[in-house]
Short mmCIF file of C-alpha atoms in Angstrom, two decimals:
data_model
loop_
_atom_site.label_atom_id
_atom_site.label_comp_id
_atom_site.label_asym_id
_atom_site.label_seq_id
_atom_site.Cartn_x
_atom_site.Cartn_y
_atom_site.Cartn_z
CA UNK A 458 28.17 -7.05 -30.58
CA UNK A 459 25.55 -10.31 -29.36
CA UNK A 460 23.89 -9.27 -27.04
CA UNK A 461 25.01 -12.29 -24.59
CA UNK A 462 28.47 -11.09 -24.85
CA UNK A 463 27.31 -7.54 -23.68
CA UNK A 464 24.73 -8.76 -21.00
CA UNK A 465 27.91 -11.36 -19.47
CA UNK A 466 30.50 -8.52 -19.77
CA UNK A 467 28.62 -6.43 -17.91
CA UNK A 468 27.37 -8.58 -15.42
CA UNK A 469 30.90 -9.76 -14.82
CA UNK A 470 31.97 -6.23 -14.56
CA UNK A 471 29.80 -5.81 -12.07
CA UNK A 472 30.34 -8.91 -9.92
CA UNK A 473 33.82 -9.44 -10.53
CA UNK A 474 33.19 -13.38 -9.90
CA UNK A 475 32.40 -15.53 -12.47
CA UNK A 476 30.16 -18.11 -10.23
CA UNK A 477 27.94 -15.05 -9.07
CA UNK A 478 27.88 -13.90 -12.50
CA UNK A 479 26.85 -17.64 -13.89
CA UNK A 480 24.20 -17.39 -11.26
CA UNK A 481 22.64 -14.20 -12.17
CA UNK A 482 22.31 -14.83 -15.63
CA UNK A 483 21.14 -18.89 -15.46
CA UNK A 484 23.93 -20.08 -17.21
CA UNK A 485 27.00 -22.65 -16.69
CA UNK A 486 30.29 -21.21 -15.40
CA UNK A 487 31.92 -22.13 -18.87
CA UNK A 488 29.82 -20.78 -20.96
CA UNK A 489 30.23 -17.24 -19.24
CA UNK A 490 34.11 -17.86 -19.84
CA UNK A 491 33.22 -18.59 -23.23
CA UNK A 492 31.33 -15.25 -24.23
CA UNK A 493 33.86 -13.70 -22.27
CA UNK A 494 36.89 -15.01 -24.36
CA UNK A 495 34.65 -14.25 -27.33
CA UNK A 496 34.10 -11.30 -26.93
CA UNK A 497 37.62 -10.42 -26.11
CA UNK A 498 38.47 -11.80 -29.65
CA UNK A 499 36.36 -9.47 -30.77
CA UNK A 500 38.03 -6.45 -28.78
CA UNK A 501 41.54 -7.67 -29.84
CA UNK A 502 42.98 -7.36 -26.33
CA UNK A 503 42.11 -8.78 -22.70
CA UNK A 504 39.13 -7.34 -20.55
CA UNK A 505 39.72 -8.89 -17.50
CA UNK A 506 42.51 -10.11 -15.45
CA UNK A 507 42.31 -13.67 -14.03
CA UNK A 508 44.05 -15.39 -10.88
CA UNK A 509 42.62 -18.19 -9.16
CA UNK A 510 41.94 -15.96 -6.05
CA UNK A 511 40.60 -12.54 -8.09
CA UNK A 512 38.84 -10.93 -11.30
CA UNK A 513 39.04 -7.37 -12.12
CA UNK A 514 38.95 -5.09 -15.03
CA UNK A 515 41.49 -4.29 -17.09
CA UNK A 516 42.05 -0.51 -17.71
CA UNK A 517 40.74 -1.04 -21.62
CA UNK A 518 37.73 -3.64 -19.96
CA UNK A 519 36.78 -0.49 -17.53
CA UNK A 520 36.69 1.97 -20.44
CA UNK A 521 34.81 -0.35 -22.12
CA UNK A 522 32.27 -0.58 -19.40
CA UNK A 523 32.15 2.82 -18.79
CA UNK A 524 31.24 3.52 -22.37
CA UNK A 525 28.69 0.66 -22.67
CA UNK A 526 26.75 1.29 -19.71
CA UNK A 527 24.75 4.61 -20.04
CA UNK A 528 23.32 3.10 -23.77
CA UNK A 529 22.87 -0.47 -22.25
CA UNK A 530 20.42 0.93 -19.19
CA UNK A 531 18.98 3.31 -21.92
CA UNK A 532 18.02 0.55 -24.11
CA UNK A 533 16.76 -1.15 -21.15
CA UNK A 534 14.60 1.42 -19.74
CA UNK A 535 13.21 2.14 -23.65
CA UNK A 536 11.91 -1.73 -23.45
CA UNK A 537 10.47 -1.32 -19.83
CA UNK A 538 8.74 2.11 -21.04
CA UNK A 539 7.49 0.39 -23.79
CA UNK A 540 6.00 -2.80 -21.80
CA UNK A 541 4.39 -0.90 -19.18
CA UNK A 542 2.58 1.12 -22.16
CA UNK A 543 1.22 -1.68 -24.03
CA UNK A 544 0.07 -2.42 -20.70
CA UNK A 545 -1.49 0.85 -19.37
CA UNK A 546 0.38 0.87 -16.88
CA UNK A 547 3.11 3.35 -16.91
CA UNK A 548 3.07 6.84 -15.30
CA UNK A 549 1.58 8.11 -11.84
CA UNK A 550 -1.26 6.43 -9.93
CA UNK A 551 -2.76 8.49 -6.93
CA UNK A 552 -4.31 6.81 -4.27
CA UNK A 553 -6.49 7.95 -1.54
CA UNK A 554 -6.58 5.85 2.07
CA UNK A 555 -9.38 6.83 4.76
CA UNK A 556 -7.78 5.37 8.10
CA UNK A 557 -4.64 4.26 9.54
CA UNK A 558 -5.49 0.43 8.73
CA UNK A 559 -6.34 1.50 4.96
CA UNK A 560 -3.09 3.75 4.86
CA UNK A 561 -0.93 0.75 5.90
CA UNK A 562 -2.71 -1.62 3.10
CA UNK A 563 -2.19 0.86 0.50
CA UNK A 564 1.87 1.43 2.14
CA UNK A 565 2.03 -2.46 1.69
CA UNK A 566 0.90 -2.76 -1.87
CA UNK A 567 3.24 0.14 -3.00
CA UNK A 568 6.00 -1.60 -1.60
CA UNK A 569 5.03 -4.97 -3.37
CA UNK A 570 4.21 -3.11 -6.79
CA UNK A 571 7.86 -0.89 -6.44
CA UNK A 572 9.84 -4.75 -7.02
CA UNK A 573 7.60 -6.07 -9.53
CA UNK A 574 6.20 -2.91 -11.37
CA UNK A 575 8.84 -0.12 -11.00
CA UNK A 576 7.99 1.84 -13.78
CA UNK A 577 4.47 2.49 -12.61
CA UNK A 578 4.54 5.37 -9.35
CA UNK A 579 1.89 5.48 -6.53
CA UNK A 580 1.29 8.70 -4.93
CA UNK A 581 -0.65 8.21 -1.60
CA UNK A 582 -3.05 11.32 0.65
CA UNK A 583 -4.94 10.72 3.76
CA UNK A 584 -9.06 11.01 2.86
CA UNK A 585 -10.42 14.43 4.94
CA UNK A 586 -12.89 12.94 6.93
CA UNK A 587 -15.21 15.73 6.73
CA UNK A 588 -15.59 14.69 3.13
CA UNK A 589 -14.78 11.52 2.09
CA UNK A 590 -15.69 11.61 -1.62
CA UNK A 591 -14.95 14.82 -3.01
CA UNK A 592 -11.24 14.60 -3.86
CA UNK A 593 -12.24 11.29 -5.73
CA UNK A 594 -14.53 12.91 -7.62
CA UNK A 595 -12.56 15.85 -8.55
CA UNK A 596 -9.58 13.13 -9.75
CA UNK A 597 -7.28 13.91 -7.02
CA UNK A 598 -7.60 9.96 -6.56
CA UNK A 599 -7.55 7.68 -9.42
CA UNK A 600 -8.88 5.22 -6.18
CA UNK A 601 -9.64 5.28 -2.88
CA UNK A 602 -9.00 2.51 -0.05
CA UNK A 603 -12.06 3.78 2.30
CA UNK A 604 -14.36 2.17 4.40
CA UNK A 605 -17.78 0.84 3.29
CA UNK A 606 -20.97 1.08 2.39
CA UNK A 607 -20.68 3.27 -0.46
CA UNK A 608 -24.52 3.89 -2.15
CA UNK A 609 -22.87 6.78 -4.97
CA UNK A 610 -24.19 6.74 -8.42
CA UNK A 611 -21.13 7.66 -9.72
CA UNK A 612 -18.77 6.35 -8.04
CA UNK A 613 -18.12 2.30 -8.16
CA UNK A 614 -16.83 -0.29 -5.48
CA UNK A 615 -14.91 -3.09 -5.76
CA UNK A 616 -14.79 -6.56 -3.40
CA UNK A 617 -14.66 -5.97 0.25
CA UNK A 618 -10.54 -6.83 1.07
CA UNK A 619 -10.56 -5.93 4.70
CA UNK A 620 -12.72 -5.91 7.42
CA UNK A 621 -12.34 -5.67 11.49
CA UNK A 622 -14.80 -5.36 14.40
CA UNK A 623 -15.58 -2.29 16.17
CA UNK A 624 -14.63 -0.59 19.06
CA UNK A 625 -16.30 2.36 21.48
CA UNK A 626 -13.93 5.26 22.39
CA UNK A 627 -14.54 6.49 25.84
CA UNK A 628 -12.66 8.54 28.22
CA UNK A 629 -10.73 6.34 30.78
CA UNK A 630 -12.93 7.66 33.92
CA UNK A 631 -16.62 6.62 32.29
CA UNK A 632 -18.42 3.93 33.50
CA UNK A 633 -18.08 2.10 29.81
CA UNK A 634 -14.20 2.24 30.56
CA UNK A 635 -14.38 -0.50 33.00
CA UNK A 636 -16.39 -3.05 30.68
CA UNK A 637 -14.85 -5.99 28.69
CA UNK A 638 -17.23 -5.76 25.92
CA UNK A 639 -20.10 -2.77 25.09
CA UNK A 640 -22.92 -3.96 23.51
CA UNK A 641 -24.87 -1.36 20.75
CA UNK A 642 -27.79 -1.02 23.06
CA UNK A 643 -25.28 0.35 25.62
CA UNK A 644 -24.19 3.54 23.30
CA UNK A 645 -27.69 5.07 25.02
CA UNK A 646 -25.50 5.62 28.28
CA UNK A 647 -23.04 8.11 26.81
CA UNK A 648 -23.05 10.81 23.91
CA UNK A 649 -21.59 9.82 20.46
CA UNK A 650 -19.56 11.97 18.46
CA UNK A 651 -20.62 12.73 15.22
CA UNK A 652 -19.15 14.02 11.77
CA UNK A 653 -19.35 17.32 10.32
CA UNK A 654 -18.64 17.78 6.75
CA UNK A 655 -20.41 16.59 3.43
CA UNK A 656 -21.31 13.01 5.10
CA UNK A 657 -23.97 10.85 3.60
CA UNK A 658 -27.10 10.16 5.58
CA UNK A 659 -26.32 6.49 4.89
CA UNK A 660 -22.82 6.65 5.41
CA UNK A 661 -23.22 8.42 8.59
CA UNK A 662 -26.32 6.32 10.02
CA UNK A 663 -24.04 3.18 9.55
CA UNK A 664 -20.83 4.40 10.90
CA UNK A 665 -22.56 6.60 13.99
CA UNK A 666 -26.15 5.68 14.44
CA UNK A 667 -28.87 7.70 15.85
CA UNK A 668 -31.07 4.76 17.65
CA UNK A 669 -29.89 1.17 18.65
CA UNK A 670 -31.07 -1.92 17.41
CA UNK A 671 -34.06 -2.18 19.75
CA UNK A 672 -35.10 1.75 18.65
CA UNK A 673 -33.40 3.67 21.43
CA UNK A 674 -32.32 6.89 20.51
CA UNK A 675 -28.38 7.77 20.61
CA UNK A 676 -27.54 11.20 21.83
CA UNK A 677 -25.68 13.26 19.43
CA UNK A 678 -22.13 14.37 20.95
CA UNK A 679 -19.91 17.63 19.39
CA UNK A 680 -19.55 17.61 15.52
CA UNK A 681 -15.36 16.85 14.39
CA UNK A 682 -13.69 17.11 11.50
CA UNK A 683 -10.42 15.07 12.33
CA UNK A 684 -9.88 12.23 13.89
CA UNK A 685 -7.51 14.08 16.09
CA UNK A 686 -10.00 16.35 17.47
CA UNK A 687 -12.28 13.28 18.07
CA UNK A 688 -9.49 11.62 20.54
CA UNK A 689 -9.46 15.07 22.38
CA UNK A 690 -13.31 15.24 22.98
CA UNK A 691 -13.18 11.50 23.96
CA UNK A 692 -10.51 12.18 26.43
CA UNK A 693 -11.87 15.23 28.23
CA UNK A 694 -14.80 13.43 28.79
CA UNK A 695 -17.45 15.15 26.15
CA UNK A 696 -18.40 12.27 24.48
CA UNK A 697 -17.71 8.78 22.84
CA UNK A 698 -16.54 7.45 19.30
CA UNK A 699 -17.34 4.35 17.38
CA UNK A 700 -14.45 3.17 15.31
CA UNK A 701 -12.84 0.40 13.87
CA UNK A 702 -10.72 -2.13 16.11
CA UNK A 703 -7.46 -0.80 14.86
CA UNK A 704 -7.88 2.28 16.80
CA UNK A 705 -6.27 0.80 19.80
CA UNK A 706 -3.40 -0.24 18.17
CA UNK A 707 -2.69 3.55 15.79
CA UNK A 708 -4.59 5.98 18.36
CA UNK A 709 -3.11 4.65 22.08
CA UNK A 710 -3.02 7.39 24.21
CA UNK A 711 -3.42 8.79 27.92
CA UNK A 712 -6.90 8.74 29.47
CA UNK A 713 -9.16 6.93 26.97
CA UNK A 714 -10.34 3.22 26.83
CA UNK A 715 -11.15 1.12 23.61
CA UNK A 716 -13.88 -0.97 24.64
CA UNK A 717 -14.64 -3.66 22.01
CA UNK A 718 -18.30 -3.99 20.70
CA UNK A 719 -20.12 -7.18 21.11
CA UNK A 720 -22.79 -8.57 18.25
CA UNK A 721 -21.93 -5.63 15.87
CA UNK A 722 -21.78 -5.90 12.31
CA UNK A 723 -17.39 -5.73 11.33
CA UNK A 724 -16.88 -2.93 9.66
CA UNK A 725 -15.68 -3.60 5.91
CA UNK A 726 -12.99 -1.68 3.53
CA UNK A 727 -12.40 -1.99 0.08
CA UNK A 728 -11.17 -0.05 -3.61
CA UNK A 729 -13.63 2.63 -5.07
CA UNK A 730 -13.04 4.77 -8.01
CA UNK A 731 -15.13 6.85 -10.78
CA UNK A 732 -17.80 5.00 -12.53
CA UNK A 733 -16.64 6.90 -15.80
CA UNK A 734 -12.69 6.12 -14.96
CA UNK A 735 -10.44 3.24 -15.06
CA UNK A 736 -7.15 1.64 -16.66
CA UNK A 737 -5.11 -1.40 -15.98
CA UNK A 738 -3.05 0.51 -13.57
CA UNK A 739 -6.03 0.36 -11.75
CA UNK A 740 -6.67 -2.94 -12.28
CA UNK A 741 -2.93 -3.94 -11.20
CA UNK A 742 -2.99 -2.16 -7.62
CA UNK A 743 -6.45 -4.11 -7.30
CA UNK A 744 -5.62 -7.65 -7.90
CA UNK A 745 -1.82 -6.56 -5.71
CA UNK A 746 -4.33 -5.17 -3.06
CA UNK A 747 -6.26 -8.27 -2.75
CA UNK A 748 -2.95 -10.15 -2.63
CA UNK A 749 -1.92 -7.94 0.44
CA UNK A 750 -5.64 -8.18 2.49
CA UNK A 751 -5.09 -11.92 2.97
CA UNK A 752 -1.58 -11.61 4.44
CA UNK A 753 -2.83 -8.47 6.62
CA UNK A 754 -4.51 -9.98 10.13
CA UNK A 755 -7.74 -8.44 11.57
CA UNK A 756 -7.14 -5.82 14.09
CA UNK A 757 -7.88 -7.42 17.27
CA UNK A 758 -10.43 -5.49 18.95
CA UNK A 759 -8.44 -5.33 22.25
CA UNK A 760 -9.16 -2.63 25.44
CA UNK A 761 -6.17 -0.13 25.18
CA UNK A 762 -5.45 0.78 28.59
CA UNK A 763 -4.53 4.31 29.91
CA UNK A 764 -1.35 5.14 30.62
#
């Protein structure tokens, strides 16, 4: 059987319309009657009834289909199978996100990649905060979406894709609360949170400093290992957290204030993976990433207000 004939039949057993048929496979109206009528030739008996108000199967043109279609999609999927592994592509990618913003990114570039890449699954986990690179490095991840700087030997970033101002946490009832903008110098008024876990000095120094830019020294708030648990110290009053802007718009909640930060560095986000690792699947959820970051807006760095 040509394959024309098969791809029209089933198309048109499928649509039941010869124009939306036409349209699916780019070709004139006539010319799907022809392959039709050809192929029916070939059969020896009609597949279809006609009228000029309806199209539907004959019960030797729904036999037909029924018989065709399990080897046709077979076929199909063997080609698609064999595509995506000439292309390194094919099989399960698992992907790591640090914070709500990341998680939606990553969200947002599985749905793109699920139309034009089916045959290649994404399998997404929240980072633990209390250590941000140890599932990568045991290959949990294949890649992580986490916020920079990253200084690991053996671990490799890519381009920054996102990146957002920052905010202060503080419970609603602080001083801070009532400020339209917080400057880093101002983080000397009120203890900052901190992270317990298997943090880098860097990391850690950058996200949650100890002094301010003039040399002040930061007090050092209660250690957390969620972010949860951070919201609830902020909120009963036993200390303060620097995050990024989107904060305000994932974490609103009764009795704390998002206070944006004024003259800070933004805080940046991008791919990392193992230095010894990667594969075009990789390579694809990169480039699909970077498409996504430049439709995705900045957080805007906007006071949440109790409610």
């Amino acid at each position: 059987m040509d394959q024309n004939e098969l791809d029209c039949f089933l198309v048109l057993a499928e649509e039941l319309h010869f124009g939306r048929t036409a349209t699916r496979l780019r070709l004139s109206r006539a010319r799907v009657s022809q392959l039709i009528q050809k192929l029916e030739r070939r059969v020896g008996a009609p597949l279809f009834t006609r009228t000029s108000r309806r199209v539907a199967l004959t019960s030797l043109g729904s036999r037909l289909r029924d018989d065709l279609e399990p080897h046709y999609r077979g076929i199909e999927g063997a080609l698609v199978r064999a595509v995506a592994s000439a292309r390194g592509i094919e099989g399960v990618l698992h992907v790591g996100f640090s914070t709500p913003l990341a998680g939606e990114m990553v969200m947002k570039t599985i749905e793109r990649l699920r139309i034009t890449h089916p045959e290649l699954a994404v399998e997404v986990c929240e980072v633990p905060l209390s250590d941000p690179y140890g599932m990568l490095r045991k290959g949990a991840f294949d890649l992580q979406l986490a916020d920079f700087p990253v200084r690991e030997d053996d671990l490799t970033r890519g381009p920054t894709l996102l990146a957002e101002d920052r905010v202060l946490a503080v419970a609603a009832g602080h001083p801070l609360a009532g400020r339209d903008t917080v400057t880093l110098e101002d983080l000397t008024r009120v203890p900052l949170l901190t992270i317990a876990g298997d943090i880098p000095e860097y990391w850690l120094e950058h996200q949650l400093p100890t002094r301010t830019p003039s040399g002040r020294p930061i007090a050092q708030g209660p250690s957390v290992t969620n972010f949860q648990e951070a919201l609830a110290l902020v909120a009963g009053g036993k200390g303060a957290l620097l995050s990024g802007a989107h904060i305000a718009l994932y974490q609103g909640r009764p009795g704390i204030c998002y206070v944006p930060v004024e003259g800070d560095k933004p805080l940046r986000y991008g791919l990392m993976w193992r230095s010894d690792g990667g594969n075009r699947a990789m390579e694809l959820f990169g480039r699909v990433a970077g498409e996504i970051a430049q439709d995705m807006a900045p957080a805007d760095p906007r006071r949440a207000t109790p409610g």
